PDB file of C-alpha atoms in Angstrom:
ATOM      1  CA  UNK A  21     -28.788  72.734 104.549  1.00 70.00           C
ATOM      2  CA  UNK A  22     -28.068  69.651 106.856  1.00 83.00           C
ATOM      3  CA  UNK A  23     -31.814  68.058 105.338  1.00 85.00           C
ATOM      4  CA  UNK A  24     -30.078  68.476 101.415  1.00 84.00           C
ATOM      5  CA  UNK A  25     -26.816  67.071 102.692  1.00 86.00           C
ATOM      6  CA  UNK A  26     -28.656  63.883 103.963  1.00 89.00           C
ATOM      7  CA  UNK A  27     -31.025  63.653 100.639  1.00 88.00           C
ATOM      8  CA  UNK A  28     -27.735  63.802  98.992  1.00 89.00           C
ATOM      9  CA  UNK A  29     -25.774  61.007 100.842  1.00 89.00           C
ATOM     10  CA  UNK A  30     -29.264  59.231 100.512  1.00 91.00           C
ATOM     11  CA  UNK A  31     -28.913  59.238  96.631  1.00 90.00           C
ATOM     12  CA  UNK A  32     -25.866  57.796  96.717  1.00 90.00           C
ATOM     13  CA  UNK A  33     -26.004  55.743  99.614  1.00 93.00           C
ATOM     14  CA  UNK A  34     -29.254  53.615  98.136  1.00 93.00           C
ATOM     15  CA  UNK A  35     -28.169  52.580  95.040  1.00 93.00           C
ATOM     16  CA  UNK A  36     -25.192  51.769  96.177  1.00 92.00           C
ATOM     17  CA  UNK A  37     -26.727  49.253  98.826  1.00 94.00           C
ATOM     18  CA  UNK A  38     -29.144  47.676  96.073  1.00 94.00           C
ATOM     19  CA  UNK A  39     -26.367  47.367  93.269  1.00 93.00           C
ATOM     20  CA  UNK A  40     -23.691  45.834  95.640  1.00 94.00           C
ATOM     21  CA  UNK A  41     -26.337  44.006  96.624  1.00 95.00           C
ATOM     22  CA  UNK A  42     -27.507  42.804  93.211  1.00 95.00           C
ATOM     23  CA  UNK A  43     -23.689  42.611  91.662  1.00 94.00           C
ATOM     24  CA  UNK A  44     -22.748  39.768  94.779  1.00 95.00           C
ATOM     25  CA  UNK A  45     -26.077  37.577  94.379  1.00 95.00           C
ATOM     26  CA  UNK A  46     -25.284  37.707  90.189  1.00 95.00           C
ATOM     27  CA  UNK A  47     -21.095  36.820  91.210  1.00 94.00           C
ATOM     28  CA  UNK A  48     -22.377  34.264  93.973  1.00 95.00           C
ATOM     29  CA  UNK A  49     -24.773  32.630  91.021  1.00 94.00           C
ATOM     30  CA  UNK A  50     -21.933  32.870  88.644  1.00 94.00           C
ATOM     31  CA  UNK A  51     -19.209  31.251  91.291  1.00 93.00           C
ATOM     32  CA  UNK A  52     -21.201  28.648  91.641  1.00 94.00           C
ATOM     33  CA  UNK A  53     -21.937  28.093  88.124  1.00 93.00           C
ATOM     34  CA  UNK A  54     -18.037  27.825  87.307  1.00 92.00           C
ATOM     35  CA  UNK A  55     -17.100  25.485  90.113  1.00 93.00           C
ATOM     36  CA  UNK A  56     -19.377  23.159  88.571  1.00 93.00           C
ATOM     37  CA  UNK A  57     -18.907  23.715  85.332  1.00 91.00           C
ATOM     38  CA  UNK A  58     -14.836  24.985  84.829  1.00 90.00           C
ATOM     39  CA  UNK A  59     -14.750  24.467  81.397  1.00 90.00           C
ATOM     40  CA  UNK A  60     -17.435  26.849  80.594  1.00 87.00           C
ATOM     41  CA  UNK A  61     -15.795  28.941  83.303  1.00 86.00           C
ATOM     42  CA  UNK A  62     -14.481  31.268  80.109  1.00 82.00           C
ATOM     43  CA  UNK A  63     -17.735  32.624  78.445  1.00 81.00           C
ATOM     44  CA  UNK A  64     -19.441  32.904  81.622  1.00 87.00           C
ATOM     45  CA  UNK A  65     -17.217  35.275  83.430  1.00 84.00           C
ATOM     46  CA  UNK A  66     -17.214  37.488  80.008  1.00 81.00           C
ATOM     47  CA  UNK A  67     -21.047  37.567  80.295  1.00 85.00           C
ATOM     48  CA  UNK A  68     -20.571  38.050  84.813  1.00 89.00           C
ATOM     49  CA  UNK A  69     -18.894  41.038  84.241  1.00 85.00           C
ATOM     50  CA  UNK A  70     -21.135  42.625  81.147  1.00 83.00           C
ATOM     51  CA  UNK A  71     -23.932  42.340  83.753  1.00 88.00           C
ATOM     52  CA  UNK A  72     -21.614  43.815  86.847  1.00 88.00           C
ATOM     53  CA  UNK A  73     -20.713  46.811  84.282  1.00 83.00           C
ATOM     54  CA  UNK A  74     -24.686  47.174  83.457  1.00 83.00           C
ATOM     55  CA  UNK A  75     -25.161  47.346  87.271  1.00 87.00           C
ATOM     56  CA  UNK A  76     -22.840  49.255  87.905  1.00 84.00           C
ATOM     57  CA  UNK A  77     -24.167  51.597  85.785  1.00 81.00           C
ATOM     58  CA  UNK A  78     -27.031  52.616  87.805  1.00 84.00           C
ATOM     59  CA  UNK A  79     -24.562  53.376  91.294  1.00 86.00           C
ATOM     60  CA  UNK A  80     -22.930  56.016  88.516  1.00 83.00           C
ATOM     61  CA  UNK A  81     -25.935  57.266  87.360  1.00 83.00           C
ATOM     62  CA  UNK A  82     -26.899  58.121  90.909  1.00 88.00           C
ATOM     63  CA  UNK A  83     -23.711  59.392  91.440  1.00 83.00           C
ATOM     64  CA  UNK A  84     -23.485  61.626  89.173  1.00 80.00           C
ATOM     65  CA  UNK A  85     -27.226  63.452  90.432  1.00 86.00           C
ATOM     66  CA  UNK A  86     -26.070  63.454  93.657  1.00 86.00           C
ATOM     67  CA  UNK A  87     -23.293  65.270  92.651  1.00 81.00           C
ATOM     68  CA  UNK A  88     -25.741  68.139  90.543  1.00 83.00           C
ATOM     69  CA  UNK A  89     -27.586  67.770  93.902  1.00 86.00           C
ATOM     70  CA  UNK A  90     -24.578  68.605  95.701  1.00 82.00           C
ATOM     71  CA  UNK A  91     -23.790  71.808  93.374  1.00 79.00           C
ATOM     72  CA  UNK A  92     -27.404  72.999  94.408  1.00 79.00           C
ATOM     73  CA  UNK A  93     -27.772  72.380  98.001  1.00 77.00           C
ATOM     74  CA  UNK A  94     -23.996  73.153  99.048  1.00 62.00           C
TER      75      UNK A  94
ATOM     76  CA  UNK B   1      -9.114  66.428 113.338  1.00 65.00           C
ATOM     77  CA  UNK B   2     -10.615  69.359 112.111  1.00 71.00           C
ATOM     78  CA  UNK B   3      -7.688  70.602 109.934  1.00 76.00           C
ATOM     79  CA  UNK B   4      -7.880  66.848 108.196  1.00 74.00           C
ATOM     80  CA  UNK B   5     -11.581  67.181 107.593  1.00 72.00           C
ATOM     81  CA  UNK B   6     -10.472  70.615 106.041  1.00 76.00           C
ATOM     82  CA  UNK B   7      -7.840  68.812 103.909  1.00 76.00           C
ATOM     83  CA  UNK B   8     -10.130  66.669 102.524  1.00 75.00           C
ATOM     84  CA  UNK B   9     -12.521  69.264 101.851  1.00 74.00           C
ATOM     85  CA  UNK B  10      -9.479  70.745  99.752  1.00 76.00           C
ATOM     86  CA  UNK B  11      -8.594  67.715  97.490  1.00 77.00           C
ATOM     87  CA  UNK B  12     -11.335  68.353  94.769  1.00 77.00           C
ATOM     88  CA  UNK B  13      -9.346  71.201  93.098  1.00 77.00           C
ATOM     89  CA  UNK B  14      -6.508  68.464  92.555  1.00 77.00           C
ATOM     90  CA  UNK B  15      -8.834  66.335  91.059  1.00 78.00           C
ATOM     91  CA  UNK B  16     -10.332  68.784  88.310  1.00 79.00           C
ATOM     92  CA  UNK B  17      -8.552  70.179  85.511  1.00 81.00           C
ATOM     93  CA  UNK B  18      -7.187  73.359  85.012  1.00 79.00           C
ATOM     94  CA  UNK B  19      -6.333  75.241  82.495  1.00 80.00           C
ATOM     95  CA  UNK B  20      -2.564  75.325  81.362  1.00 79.00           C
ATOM     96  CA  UNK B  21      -2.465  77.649  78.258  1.00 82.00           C
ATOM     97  CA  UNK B  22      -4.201  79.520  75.529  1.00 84.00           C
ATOM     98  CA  UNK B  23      -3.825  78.941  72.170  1.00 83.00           C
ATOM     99  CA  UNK B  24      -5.550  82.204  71.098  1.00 81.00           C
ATOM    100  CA  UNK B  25      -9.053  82.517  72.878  1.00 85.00           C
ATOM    101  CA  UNK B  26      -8.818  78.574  73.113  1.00 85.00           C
ATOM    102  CA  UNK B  27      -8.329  77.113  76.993  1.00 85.00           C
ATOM    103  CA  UNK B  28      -6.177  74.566  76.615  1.00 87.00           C
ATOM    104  CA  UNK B  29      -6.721  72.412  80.019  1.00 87.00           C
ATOM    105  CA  UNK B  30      -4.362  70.081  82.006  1.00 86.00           C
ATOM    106  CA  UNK B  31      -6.731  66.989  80.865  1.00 88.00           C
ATOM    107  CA  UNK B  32      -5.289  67.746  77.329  1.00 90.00           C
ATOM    108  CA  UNK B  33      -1.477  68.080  78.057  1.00 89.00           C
ATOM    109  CA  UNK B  34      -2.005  64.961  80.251  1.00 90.00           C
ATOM    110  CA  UNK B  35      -3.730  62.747  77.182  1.00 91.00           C
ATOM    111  CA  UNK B  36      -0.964  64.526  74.907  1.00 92.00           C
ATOM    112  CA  UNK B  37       1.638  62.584  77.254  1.00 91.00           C
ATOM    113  CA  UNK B  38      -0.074  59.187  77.470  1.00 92.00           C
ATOM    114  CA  UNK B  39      -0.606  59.094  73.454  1.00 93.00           C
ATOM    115  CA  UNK B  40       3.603  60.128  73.161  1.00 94.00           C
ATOM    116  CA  UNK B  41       4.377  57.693  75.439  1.00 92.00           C
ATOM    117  CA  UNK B  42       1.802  54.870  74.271  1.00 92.00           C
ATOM    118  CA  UNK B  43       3.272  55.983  70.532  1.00 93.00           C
ATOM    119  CA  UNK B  44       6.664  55.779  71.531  1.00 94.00           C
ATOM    120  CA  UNK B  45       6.410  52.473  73.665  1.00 91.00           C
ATOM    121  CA  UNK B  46       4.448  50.839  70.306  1.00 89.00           C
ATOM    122  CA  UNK B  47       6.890  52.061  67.833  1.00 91.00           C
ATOM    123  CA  UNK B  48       9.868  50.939  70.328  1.00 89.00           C
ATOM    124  CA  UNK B  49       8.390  47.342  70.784  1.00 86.00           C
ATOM    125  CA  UNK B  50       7.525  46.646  67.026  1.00 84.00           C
ATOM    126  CA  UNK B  51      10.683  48.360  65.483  1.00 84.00           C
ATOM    127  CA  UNK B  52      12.434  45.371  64.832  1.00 78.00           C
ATOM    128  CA  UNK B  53       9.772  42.988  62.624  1.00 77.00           C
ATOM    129  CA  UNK B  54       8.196  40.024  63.919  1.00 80.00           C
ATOM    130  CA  UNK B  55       9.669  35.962  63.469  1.00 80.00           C
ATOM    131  CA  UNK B  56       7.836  32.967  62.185  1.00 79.00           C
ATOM    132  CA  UNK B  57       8.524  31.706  65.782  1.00 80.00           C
ATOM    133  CA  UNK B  58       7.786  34.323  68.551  1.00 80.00           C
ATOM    134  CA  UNK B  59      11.116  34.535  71.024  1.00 80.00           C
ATOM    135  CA  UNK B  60      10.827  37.519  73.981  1.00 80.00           C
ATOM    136  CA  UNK B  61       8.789  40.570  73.406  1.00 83.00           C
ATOM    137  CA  UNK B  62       6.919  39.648  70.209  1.00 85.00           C
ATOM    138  CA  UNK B  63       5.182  36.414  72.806  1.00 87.00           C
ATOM    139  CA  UNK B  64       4.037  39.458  75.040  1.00 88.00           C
ATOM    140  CA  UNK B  65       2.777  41.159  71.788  1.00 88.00           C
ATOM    141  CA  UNK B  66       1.244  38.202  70.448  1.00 89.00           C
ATOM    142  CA  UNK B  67      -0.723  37.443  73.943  1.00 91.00           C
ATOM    143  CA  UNK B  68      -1.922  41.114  74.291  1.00 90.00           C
ATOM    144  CA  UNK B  69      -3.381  40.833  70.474  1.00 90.00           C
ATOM    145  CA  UNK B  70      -4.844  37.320  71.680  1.00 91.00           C
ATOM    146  CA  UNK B  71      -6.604  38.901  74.436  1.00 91.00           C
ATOM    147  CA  UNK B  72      -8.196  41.523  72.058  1.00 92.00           C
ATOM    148  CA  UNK B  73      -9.001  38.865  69.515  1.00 91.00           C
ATOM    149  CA  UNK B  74     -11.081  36.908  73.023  1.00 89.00           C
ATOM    150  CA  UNK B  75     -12.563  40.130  73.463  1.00 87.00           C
ATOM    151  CA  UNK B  76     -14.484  40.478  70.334  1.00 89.00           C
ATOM    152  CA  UNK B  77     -14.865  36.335  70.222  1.00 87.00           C
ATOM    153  CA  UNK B  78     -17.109  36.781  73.462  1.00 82.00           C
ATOM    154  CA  UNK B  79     -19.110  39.783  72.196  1.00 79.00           C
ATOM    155  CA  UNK B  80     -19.288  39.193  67.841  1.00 83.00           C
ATOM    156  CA  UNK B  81     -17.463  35.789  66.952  1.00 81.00           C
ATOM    157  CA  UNK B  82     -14.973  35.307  64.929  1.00 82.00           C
ATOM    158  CA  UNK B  83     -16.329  37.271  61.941  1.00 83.00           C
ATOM    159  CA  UNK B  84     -15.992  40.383  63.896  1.00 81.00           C
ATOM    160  CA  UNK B  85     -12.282  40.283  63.448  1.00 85.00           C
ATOM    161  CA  UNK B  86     -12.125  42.931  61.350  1.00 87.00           C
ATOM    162  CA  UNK B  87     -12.634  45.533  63.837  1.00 88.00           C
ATOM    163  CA  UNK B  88      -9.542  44.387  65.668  1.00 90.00           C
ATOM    164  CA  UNK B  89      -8.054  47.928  64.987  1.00 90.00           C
ATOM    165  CA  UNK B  90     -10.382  50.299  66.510  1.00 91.00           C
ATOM    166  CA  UNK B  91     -11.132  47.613  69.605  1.00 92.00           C
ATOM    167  CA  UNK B  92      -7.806  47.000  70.570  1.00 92.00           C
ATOM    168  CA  UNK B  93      -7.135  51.030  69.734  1.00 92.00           C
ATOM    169  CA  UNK B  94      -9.896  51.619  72.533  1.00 93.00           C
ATOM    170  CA  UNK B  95      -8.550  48.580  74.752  1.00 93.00           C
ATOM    171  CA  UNK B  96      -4.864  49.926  74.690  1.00 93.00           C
ATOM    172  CA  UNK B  97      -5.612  53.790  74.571  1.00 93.00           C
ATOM    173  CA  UNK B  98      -7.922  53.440  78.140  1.00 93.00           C
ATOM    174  CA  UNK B  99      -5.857  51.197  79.637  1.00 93.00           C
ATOM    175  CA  UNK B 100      -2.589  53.431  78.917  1.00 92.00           C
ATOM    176  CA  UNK B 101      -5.072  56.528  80.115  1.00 92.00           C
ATOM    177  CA  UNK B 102      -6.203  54.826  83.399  1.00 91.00           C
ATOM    178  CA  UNK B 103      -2.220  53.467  84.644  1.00 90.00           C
ATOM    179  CA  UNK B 104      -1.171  56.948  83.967  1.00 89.00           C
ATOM    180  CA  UNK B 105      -2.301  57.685  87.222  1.00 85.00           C
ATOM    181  CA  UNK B 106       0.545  56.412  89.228  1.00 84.00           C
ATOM    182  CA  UNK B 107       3.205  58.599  87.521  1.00 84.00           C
ATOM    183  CA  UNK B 108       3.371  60.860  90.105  1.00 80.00           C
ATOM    184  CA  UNK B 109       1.457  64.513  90.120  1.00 78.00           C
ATOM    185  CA  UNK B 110      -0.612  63.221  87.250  1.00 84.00           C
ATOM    186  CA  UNK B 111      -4.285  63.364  87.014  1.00 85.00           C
ATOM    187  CA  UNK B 112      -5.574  60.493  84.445  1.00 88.00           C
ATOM    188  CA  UNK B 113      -7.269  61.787  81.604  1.00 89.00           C
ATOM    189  CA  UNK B 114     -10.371  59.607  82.492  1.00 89.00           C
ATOM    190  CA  UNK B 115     -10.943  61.360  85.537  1.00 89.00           C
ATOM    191  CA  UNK B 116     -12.228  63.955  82.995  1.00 87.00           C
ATOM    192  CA  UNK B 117     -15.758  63.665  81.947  1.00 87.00           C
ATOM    193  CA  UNK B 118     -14.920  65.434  78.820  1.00 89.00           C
ATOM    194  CA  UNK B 119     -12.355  62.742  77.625  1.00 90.00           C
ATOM    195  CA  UNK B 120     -15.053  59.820  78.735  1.00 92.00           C
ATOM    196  CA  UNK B 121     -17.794  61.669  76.548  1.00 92.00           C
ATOM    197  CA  UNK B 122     -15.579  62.023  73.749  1.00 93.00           C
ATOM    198  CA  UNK B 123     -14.491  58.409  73.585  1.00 93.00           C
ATOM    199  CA  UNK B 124     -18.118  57.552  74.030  1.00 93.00           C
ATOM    200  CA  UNK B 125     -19.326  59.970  71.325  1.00 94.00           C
ATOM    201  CA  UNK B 126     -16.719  58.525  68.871  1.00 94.00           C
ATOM    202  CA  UNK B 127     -17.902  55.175  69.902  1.00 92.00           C
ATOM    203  CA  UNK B 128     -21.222  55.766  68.396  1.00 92.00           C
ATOM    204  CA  UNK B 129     -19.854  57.643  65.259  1.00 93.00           C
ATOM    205  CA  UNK B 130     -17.545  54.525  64.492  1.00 91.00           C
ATOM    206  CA  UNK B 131     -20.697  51.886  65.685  1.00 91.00           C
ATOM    207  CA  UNK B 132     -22.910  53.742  62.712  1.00 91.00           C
ATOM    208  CA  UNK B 133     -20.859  54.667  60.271  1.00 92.00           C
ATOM    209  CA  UNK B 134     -19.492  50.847  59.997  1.00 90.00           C
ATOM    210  CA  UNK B 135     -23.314  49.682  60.283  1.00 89.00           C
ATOM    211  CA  UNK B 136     -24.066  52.244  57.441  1.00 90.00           C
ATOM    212  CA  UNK B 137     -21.198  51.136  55.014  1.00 89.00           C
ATOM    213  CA  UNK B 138     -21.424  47.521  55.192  1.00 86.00           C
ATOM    214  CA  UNK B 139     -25.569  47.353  55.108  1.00 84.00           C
ATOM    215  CA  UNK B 140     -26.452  50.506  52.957  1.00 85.00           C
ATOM    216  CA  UNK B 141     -28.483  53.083  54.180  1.00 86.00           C
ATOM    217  CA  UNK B 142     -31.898  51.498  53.541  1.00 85.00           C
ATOM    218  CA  UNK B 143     -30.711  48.449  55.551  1.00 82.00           C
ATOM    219  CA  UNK B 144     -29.485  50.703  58.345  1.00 84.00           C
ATOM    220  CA  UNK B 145     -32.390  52.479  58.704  1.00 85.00           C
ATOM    221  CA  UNK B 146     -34.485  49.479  58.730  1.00 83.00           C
ATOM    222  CA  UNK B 147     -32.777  48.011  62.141  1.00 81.00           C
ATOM    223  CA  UNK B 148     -34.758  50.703  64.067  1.00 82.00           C
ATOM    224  CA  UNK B 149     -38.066  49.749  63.115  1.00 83.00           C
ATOM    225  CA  UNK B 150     -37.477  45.916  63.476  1.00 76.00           C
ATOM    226  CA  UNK B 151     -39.200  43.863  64.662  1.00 78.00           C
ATOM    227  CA  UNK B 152     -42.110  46.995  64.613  1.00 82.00           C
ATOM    228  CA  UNK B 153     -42.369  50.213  64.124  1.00 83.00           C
ATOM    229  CA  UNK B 154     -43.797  51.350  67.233  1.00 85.00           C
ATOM    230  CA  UNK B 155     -40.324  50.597  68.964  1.00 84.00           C
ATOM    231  CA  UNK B 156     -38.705  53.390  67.059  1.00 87.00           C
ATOM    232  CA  UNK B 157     -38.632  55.838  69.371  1.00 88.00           C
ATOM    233  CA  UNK B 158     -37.110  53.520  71.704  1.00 87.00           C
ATOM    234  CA  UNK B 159     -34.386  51.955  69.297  1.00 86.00           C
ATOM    235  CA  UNK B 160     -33.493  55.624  69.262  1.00 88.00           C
ATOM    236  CA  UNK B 161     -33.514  56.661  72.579  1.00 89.00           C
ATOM    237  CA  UNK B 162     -31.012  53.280  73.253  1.00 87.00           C
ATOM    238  CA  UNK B 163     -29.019  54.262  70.424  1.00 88.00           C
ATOM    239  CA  UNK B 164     -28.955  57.963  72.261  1.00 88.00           C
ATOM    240  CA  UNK B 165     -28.503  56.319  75.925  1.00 88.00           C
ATOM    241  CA  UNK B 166     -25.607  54.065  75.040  1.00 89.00           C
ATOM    242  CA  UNK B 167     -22.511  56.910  74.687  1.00 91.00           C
ATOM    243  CA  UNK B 168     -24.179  58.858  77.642  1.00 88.00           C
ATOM    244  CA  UNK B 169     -23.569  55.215  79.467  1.00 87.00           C
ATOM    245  CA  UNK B 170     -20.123  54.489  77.816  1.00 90.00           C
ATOM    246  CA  UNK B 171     -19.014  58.450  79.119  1.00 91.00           C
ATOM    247  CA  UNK B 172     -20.481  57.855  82.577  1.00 88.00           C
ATOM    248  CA  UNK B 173     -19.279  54.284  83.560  1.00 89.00           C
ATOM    249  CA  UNK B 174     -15.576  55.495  82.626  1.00 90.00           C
ATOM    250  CA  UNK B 175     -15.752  58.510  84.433  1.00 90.00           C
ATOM    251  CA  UNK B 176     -17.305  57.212  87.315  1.00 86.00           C
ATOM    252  CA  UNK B 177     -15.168  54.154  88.654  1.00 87.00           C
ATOM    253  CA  UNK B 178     -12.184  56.349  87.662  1.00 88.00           C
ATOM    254  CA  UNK B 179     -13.044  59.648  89.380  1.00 87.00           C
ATOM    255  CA  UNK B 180     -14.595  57.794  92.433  1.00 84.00           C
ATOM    256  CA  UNK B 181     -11.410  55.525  92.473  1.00 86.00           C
ATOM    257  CA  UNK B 182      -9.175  58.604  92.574  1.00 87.00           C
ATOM    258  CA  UNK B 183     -11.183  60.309  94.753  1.00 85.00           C
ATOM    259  CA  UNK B 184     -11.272  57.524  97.280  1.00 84.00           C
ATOM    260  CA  UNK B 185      -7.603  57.344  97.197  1.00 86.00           C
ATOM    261  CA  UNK B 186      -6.632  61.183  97.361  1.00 86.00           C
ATOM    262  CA  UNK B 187      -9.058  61.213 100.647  1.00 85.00           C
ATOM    263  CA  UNK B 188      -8.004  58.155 102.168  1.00 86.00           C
ATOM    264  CA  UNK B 189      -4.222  60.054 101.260  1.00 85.00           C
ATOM    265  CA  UNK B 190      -4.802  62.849 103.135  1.00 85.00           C
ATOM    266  CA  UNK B 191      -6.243  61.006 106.696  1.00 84.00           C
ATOM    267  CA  UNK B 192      -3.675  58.205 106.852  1.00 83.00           C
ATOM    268  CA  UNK B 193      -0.630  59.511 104.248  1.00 82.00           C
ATOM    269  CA  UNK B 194       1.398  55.833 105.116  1.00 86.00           C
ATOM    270  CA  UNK B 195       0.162  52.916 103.449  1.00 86.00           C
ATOM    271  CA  UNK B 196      -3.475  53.094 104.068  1.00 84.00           C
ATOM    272  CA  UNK B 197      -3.644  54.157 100.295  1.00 85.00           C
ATOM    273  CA  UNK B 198      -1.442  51.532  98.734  1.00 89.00           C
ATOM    274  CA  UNK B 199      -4.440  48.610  98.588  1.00 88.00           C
ATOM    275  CA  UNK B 200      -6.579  51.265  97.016  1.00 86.00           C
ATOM    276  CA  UNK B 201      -4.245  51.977  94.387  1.00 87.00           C
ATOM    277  CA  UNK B 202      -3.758  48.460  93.764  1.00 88.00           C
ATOM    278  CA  UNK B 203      -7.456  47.861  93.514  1.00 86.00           C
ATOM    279  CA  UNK B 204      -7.514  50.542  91.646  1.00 86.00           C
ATOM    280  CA  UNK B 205      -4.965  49.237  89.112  1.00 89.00           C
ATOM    281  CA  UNK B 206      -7.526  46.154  88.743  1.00 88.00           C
ATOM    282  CA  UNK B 207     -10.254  48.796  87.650  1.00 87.00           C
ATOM    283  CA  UNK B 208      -8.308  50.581  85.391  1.00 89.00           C
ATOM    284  CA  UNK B 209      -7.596  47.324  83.218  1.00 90.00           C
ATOM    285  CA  UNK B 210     -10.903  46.168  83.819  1.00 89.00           C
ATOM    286  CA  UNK B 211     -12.651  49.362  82.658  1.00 90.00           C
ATOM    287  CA  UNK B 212     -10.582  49.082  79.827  1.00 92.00           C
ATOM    288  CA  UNK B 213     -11.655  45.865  79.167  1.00 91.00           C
ATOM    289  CA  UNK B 214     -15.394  46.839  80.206  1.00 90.00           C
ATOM    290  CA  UNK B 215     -14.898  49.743  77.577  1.00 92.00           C
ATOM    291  CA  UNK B 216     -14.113  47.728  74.543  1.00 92.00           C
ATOM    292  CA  UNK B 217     -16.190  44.588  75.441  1.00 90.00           C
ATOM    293  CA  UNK B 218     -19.498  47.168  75.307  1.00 90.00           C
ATOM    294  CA  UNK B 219     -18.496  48.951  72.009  1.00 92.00           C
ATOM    295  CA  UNK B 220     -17.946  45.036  70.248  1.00 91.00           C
ATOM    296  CA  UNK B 221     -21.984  44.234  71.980  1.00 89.00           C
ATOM    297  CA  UNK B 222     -22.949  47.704  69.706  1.00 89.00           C
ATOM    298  CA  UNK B 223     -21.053  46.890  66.561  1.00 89.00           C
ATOM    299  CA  UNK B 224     -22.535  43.171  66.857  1.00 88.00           C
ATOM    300  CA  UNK B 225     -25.916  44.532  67.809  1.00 84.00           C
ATOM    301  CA  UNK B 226     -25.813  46.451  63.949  1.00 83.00           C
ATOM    302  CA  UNK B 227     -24.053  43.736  62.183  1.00 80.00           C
ATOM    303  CA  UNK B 228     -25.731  40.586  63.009  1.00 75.00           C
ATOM    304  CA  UNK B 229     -28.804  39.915  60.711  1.00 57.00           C
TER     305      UNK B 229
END
């Protein structure tokens, strides 16, 4: 019982690290493209925050299996 | 402690629907009644704002108008260019209908419809009826058909599994920032009642708009995807 809940908090937990990871070195890349480029500040923070969605994406995914997981260990 | 720790155990059942009526053996749920009152009120606030005909020169309400069809406009700019104007109707439908769905949550004692996976996979499921049936009337079917084995035919199986993947996605994104959003806010409600939430809320105002905006960027990536040669 206690050995599901802790697979379960690690399928959440592990994505969760590598995506925010991931989403702040793609923002931090992206900051640093606008500040020295502000007039192409527009298009890039449409395509910034396609890729944060697509990451993003993958924390939900895992979500969403550790919440079946949840269902079958709880 | 332990009775909060209970409490929080407890705030699930708020979160899921529940079902209100039965029209015959039909369930009709709380998610349903909820989206009935967020389309009467987005119908009524739309009919309200463009009942009285629009200038040559924009004074008051018709400037806010004009911006929020501006922004749509940007919106499909960044993800077709400017020959995907046509589909300004069914974008901005999406754009608006989300974005009145997610704010709904701060009228009190009511559950956003997004919270829902059922409402998520339904406006991702239309999403990919309205992506092909546009691709199918404006190229044919033969020239349809033919996007899934370009460049080769080996990738079909994989043109079709994206073309499978991308509602699933659509359904799952929306779902998940709102229901962990609300969840995170309902839990954080029930340790510290006073204030604690009120930053949560307002990031999760930010979310709601830009999920919207998330939402109807993707769909405008698909239609362009089928519509560019």
């Amino acid at each position: 019982m206690t050995a599901g809940l802790f697979a379960v908090a690690l399928t959440i937990v592990l994505p969760a690290v590598v995506s925010a990871l991931s989403q702040a070195w793609s923002t931090v890349t992206a900051m640093n493209a606008m500040s020295r480029q502000p007039e192409a500040a527009d298009t890039m923070r449409g395509a910034l925050l396609l890729a944060l969605a697509f990451m993003e994406a993958l924390t939900l995914f895992a979500f969403v299996i550790a919440f079946m997981l949840l269902g079958r260990v709880g | 402690m332990a009775e909060k720790l209970e409490a929080v155990a407890g705030v699930l059942p708020h979160i899921l629907r529940h079902e209100v009526f039965y029209i015959g053996p039909i369930p009709v749920t709380s998610t349903v009644v909820n989206t009935w009152l967020v389309m009467i009120a987005l119908f009524i606030g739309v009919w309200l704002l463009t009942r009285k005909g629009f200038k040559e020169v924009p004074t008051g309400i018709q400037c806010i108008l004009e911006a929020i069809v501006e922004f749509i406009y940007s919106i499909i700019d960044s993800g077709f260019g400017r020959q995907g104007r046509r589909f300004v109707p069914i974008i901005g439908g999406y754009f608006l209908f989300i974005l009145a769905m997610n704010i709904s949550w701060f009228i009190p004692d009511l559950v956003p419809p997004t919270t829902d996976i059922m409402t998520t996979a339904a406006l991702g499921i239309s999403a990919l009826v309205v992506v092909h049936a546009t691709a199918i009337y404006e190229k044919g079917l033969g020239g349809y058909l033919k996007q899934f084995v370009s460049p080769n035919p080996i990738l079909l199986p994989m043109n079709i599994l994206e073309e499978l993947i991308k509602p699933f996605s659509l359904a799952l994104r929306l779902f998940g920032n709102m229901f962990g959003e609300k969840m995170v806010t309902s839990i954080i409600f029930v340790l510290v009642p006073l204030f604690a939430p009120v930053p949560v809320m307002a990031l999760g105002l930010l979310m709601g708009a830009i999920q919207a905006y998330i939402f109807s960027l993707l769909v405008t990536t698909y239609l362009a995807h089928f519509h560019h040669e």
